[in-house]
Amino acid sequence: MFGESYFATRGQFAELIGGIAELATEVGMDPELLLPLAEIHAGLHAPILMVVCGEVNAGKSSLINGLVGHDLCPVNSLPETRRVLWYRHGEVARDVPFPPLLAECYRPLAFLRDLNFVDTPGTNAAIAGHQDIAARFLPAADLLLFVFPVANP
């Protein structure tokens, strides 16, 4: 599976970076001058971030639910997502709103340790500000999915 090989490669890269830092120390160099070790370590252990964008009521939340095989995101035949929702791992299920347009949604699901989701209200949402908040996640996204309704090919 892609995820398993991705995390294995990431682990191998972390070992390689650690070996370079050890070698730098052995030859009398400060490894922090060569590599920002803390930043590299944090990046290599951060969850993959998947951002799902698209038109209102295109099925973004349903797609996420289908991908994870779990009812993670609320869905409805009418537009349901009213905030940008960032799904992350947490020991206790809770939503932390950042008024007015963002909420961090913590869920005790093991896969969220390695894969976080951002569910957006829609690129053509009537509420001003949704696009600005969603756009902040784009530079950090590891994977970006655009969802279009079947009526808008």
mmCIF file of C-alpha atoms in Angstrom:
data_model
loop_
_atom_site.group_PDB
_atom_site.id
_atom_site.type_symbol
_atom_site.label_atom_id
_atom_site.label_comp_id
_atom_site.label_asym_id
_atom_site.label_seq_id
_atom_site.Cartn_x
_atom_site.Cartn_y
_atom_site.Cartn_z
ATOM 1 C CA MET A 1 0.000 0.000 0.000
ATOM 2 C CA PHE A 2 1.176 3.539 -0.772
ATOM 3 C CA GLY A 3 0.920 4.735 2.828
ATOM 4 C CA GLU A 4 3.075 1.921 4.193
ATOM 5 C CA SER A 5 5.875 2.508 1.681
ATOM 6 C CA TYR A 6 5.629 6.267 2.213
ATOM 7 C CA PHE A 7 6.086 5.939 5.973
ATOM 8 C CA ALA A 8 8.882 3.374 5.507
ATOM 9 C CA THR A 9 10.701 5.771 3.177
ATOM 10 C CA ARG A 10 10.154 8.616 5.612
ATOM 11 C CA GLY A 11 11.649 6.471 8.397
ATOM 12 C CA GLN A 12 14.672 5.619 6.249
ATOM 13 C CA PHE A 13 15.172 9.292 5.489
ATOM 14 C CA ALA A 14 15.029 10.112 9.210
ATOM 15 C CA GLU A 15 17.719 7.476 9.866
ATOM 16 C CA LEU A 16 19.869 8.944 7.075
ATOM 17 C CA ILE A 17 19.552 12.471 8.516
ATOM 18 C CA GLY A 18 20.481 11.107 11.953
ATOM 19 C CA GLY A 19 23.541 9.400 10.465
ATOM 20 C CA ILE A 20 24.650 12.637 8.800
ATOM 21 C CA ALA A 21 24.273 14.467 12.119
ATOM 22 C CA GLU A 22 26.365 11.781 13.894
ATOM 23 C CA LEU A 23 29.066 11.987 11.218
ATOM 24 C CA ALA A 24 29.141 15.781 11.503
ATOM 25 C CA THR A 25 29.605 15.479 15.274
ATOM 26 C CA GLU A 26 32.401 12.891 14.844
ATOM 27 C CA VAL A 27 34.373 15.206 12.552
ATOM 28 C CA GLY A 28 33.925 18.167 14.898
ATOM 29 C CA MET A 29 31.165 20.055 13.132
ATOM 30 C CA ASP A 30 27.976 21.342 14.664
ATOM 31 C CA PRO A 31 25.201 19.398 12.903
ATOM 32 C CA GLU A 32 22.747 22.234 13.555
ATOM 33 C CA LEU A 33 24.879 24.436 11.268
ATOM 34 C CA LEU A 34 24.442 21.895 8.471
ATOM 35 C CA LEU A 35 20.864 20.818 9.008
ATOM 36 C CA PRO A 36 17.916 22.302 10.872
ATOM 37 C CA LEU A 37 17.498 18.984 12.718
ATOM 38 C CA ALA A 38 14.491 19.972 14.812
ATOM 39 C CA GLU A 39 12.573 21.176 11.738
ATOM 40 C CA ILE A 40 13.490 18.089 9.724
ATOM 41 C CA HIS A 41 12.510 15.771 12.580
ATOM 42 C CA ALA A 42 9.187 17.559 13.073
ATOM 43 C CA GLY A 43 8.426 17.436 9.352
ATOM 44 C CA LEU A 44 9.256 13.759 9.046
ATOM 45 C CA HIS A 45 6.948 12.837 11.902
ATOM 46 C CA ALA A 46 4.072 15.164 11.057
ATOM 47 C CA PRO A 47 0.891 13.589 9.712
ATOM 48 C CA ILE A 48 0.165 13.804 5.997
ATOM 49 C CA LEU A 49 -2.230 16.693 5.380
ATOM 50 C CA MET A 50 -4.977 16.134 2.791
ATOM 51 C CA VAL A 51 -7.072 19.162 1.845
ATOM 52 C CA VAL A 52 -10.334 18.568 -0.016
ATOM 53 C CA CYS A 53 -11.733 21.517 -1.992
ATOM 54 C CA GLY A 54 -14.479 21.953 -4.541
ATOM 55 C CA GLU A 55 -17.895 23.398 -5.137
ATOM 56 C CA VAL A 56 -20.626 23.494 -2.512
ATOM 57 C CA ASN A 57 -22.474 20.168 -2.244
ATOM 58 C CA ALA A 58 -20.059 18.391 -4.605
ATOM 59 C CA GLY A 59 -19.510 15.485 -2.204
ATOM 60 C CA LYS A 60 -16.257 16.512 -0.495
ATOM 61 C CA SER A 61 -17.302 15.222 2.934
ATOM 62 C CA SER A 62 -18.726 12.040 1.422
ATOM 63 C CA LEU A 63 -15.445 11.458 -0.431
ATOM 64 C CA ILE A 64 -13.458 11.759 2.797
ATOM 65 C CA ASN A 65 -15.851 9.357 4.547
ATOM 66 C CA GLY A 66 -15.489 6.906 1.678
ATOM 67 C CA LEU A 67 -11.693 7.136 1.709
ATOM 68 C CA VAL A 68 -11.434 6.432 5.423
ATOM 69 C CA GLY A 69 -14.337 3.959 5.608
ATOM 70 C CA HIS A 70 -15.790 5.815 8.561
ATOM 71 C CA ASP A 71 -18.389 8.562 9.096
ATOM 72 C CA LEU A 72 -15.774 11.160 9.959
ATOM 73 C CA CYS A 73 -17.483 14.152 8.325
ATOM 74 C CA PRO A 74 -21.162 15.013 8.663
ATOM 75 C CA VAL A 75 -23.021 14.784 5.342
ATOM 76 C CA ASN A 76 -26.423 15.903 4.147
ATOM 77 C CA SER A 77 -28.245 16.365 0.838
ATOM 78 C CA LEU A 78 -28.116 20.093 1.588
ATOM 79 C CA PRO A 79 -24.799 21.882 2.162
ATOM 80 C CA GLU A 80 -23.617 20.718 5.597
ATOM 81 C CA THR A 81 -20.058 22.013 6.042
ATOM 82 C CA ARG A 82 -20.270 25.574 7.316
ATOM 83 C CA ARG A 83 -16.692 25.950 8.547
ATOM 84 C CA VAL A 84 -13.310 24.740 7.417
ATOM 85 C CA LEU A 85 -12.937 21.519 9.441
ATOM 86 C CA TRP A 86 -9.476 20.210 10.296
ATOM 87 C CA TYR A 87 -9.689 16.565 11.403
ATOM 88 C CA ARG A 88 -6.812 15.513 13.658
ATOM 89 C CA HIS A 89 -6.040 12.795 16.170
ATOM 90 C CA GLY A 90 -7.053 13.308 19.787
ATOM 91 C CA GLU A 91 -7.619 10.920 22.665
ATOM 92 C CA VAL A 92 -11.085 12.390 23.203
ATOM 93 C CA ALA A 93 -13.543 13.428 20.476
ATOM 94 C CA ARG A 94 -13.963 17.169 20.666
ATOM 95 C CA ASP A 95 -14.295 20.153 18.372
ATOM 96 C CA VAL A 96 -12.357 23.322 19.063
ATOM 97 C CA PRO A 97 -13.922 26.215 17.150
ATOM 98 C CA PHE A 98 -11.827 29.134 16.033
ATOM 99 C CA PRO A 99 -14.608 31.622 15.362
ATOM 100 C CA PRO A 100 -16.006 32.232 13.025
ATOM 101 C CA LEU A 101 -14.918 29.953 10.182
ATOM 102 C CA LEU A 102 -12.539 27.203 11.365
ATOM 103 C CA ALA A 103 -12.774 24.248 13.743
ATOM 104 C CA GLU A 104 -10.166 21.696 14.793
ATOM 105 C CA CYS A 105 -11.967 18.370 15.098
ATOM 106 C CA TYR A 106 -10.112 15.864 17.266
ATOM 107 C CA ARG A 107 -11.141 12.216 16.979
ATOM 108 C CA PRO A 108 -9.736 9.084 18.694
ATOM 109 C CA LEU A 109 -9.107 7.313 15.382
ATOM 110 C CA ALA A 110 -5.690 5.702 14.885
ATOM 111 C CA PHE A 111 -5.354 6.666 11.205
ATOM 112 C CA LEU A 112 -5.545 10.361 12.129
ATOM 113 C CA ARG A 113 -2.122 10.025 13.755
ATOM 114 C CA ASP A 114 -0.679 9.681 10.247
ATOM 115 C CA LEU A 115 -3.242 11.407 8.042
ATOM 116 C CA ASN A 116 -5.126 14.644 8.752
ATOM 117 C CA PHE A 117 -7.984 15.964 6.641
ATOM 118 C CA VAL A 118 -9.213 19.473 5.933
ATOM 119 C CA ASP A 119 -12.828 19.529 4.747
ATOM 120 C CA THR A 120 -13.821 22.835 3.167
ATOM 121 C CA PRO A 121 -17.314 24.354 2.747
ATOM 122 C CA GLY A 122 -16.895 24.917 -0.968
ATOM 123 C CA THR A 123 -15.200 27.273 -3.363
ATOM 124 C CA ASN A 124 -18.501 28.925 -4.223
ATOM 125 C CA ALA A 125 -19.794 29.195 -0.637
ATOM 126 C CA ALA A 126 -21.897 32.249 0.078
ATOM 127 C CA ILE A 127 -20.082 33.059 3.339
ATOM 128 C CA ALA A 128 -17.161 35.427 2.907
ATOM 129 C CA GLY A 129 -13.874 34.248 4.359
ATOM 130 C CA HIS A 130 -14.137 30.482 3.766
ATOM 131 C CA GLN A 131 -11.796 30.609 0.790
ATOM 132 C CA ASP A 132 -9.249 32.700 2.699
ATOM 133 C CA ILE A 133 -9.094 30.182 5.557
ATOM 134 C CA ALA A 134 -8.968 27.176 3.235
ATOM 135 C CA ALA A 135 -6.219 28.855 1.198
ATOM 136 C CA ARG A 136 -4.004 29.006 4.289
ATOM 137 C CA PHE A 137 -3.854 25.198 4.304
ATOM 138 C CA LEU A 138 -2.866 24.860 0.643
ATOM 139 C CA PRO A 139 0.887 25.595 0.973
ATOM 140 C CA ALA A 140 1.155 23.028 3.792
ATOM 141 C CA ALA A 141 -0.944 20.356 2.063
ATOM 142 C CA ASP A 142 0.749 17.107 1.098
ATOM 143 C CA LEU A 143 -2.252 16.124 -1.004
ATOM 144 C CA LEU A 144 -4.929 18.356 -2.484
ATOM 145 C CA LEU A 145 -8.136 16.955 -3.954
ATOM 146 C CA PHE A 146 -10.565 19.045 -5.988
ATOM 147 C CA VAL A 147 -14.068 17.593 -6.093
ATOM 148 C CA PHE A 148 -16.530 18.581 -8.808
ATOM 149 C CA PRO A 149 -20.191 17.583 -8.967
ATOM 150 C CA VAL A 150 -21.083 15.227 -11.776
ATOM 151 C CA ALA A 151 -23.280 17.964 -13.284
ATOM 152 C CA ASN A 152 -20.218 20.202 -13.691
ATOM 153 C CA PRO A 153 -17.620 18.199 -15.597
#
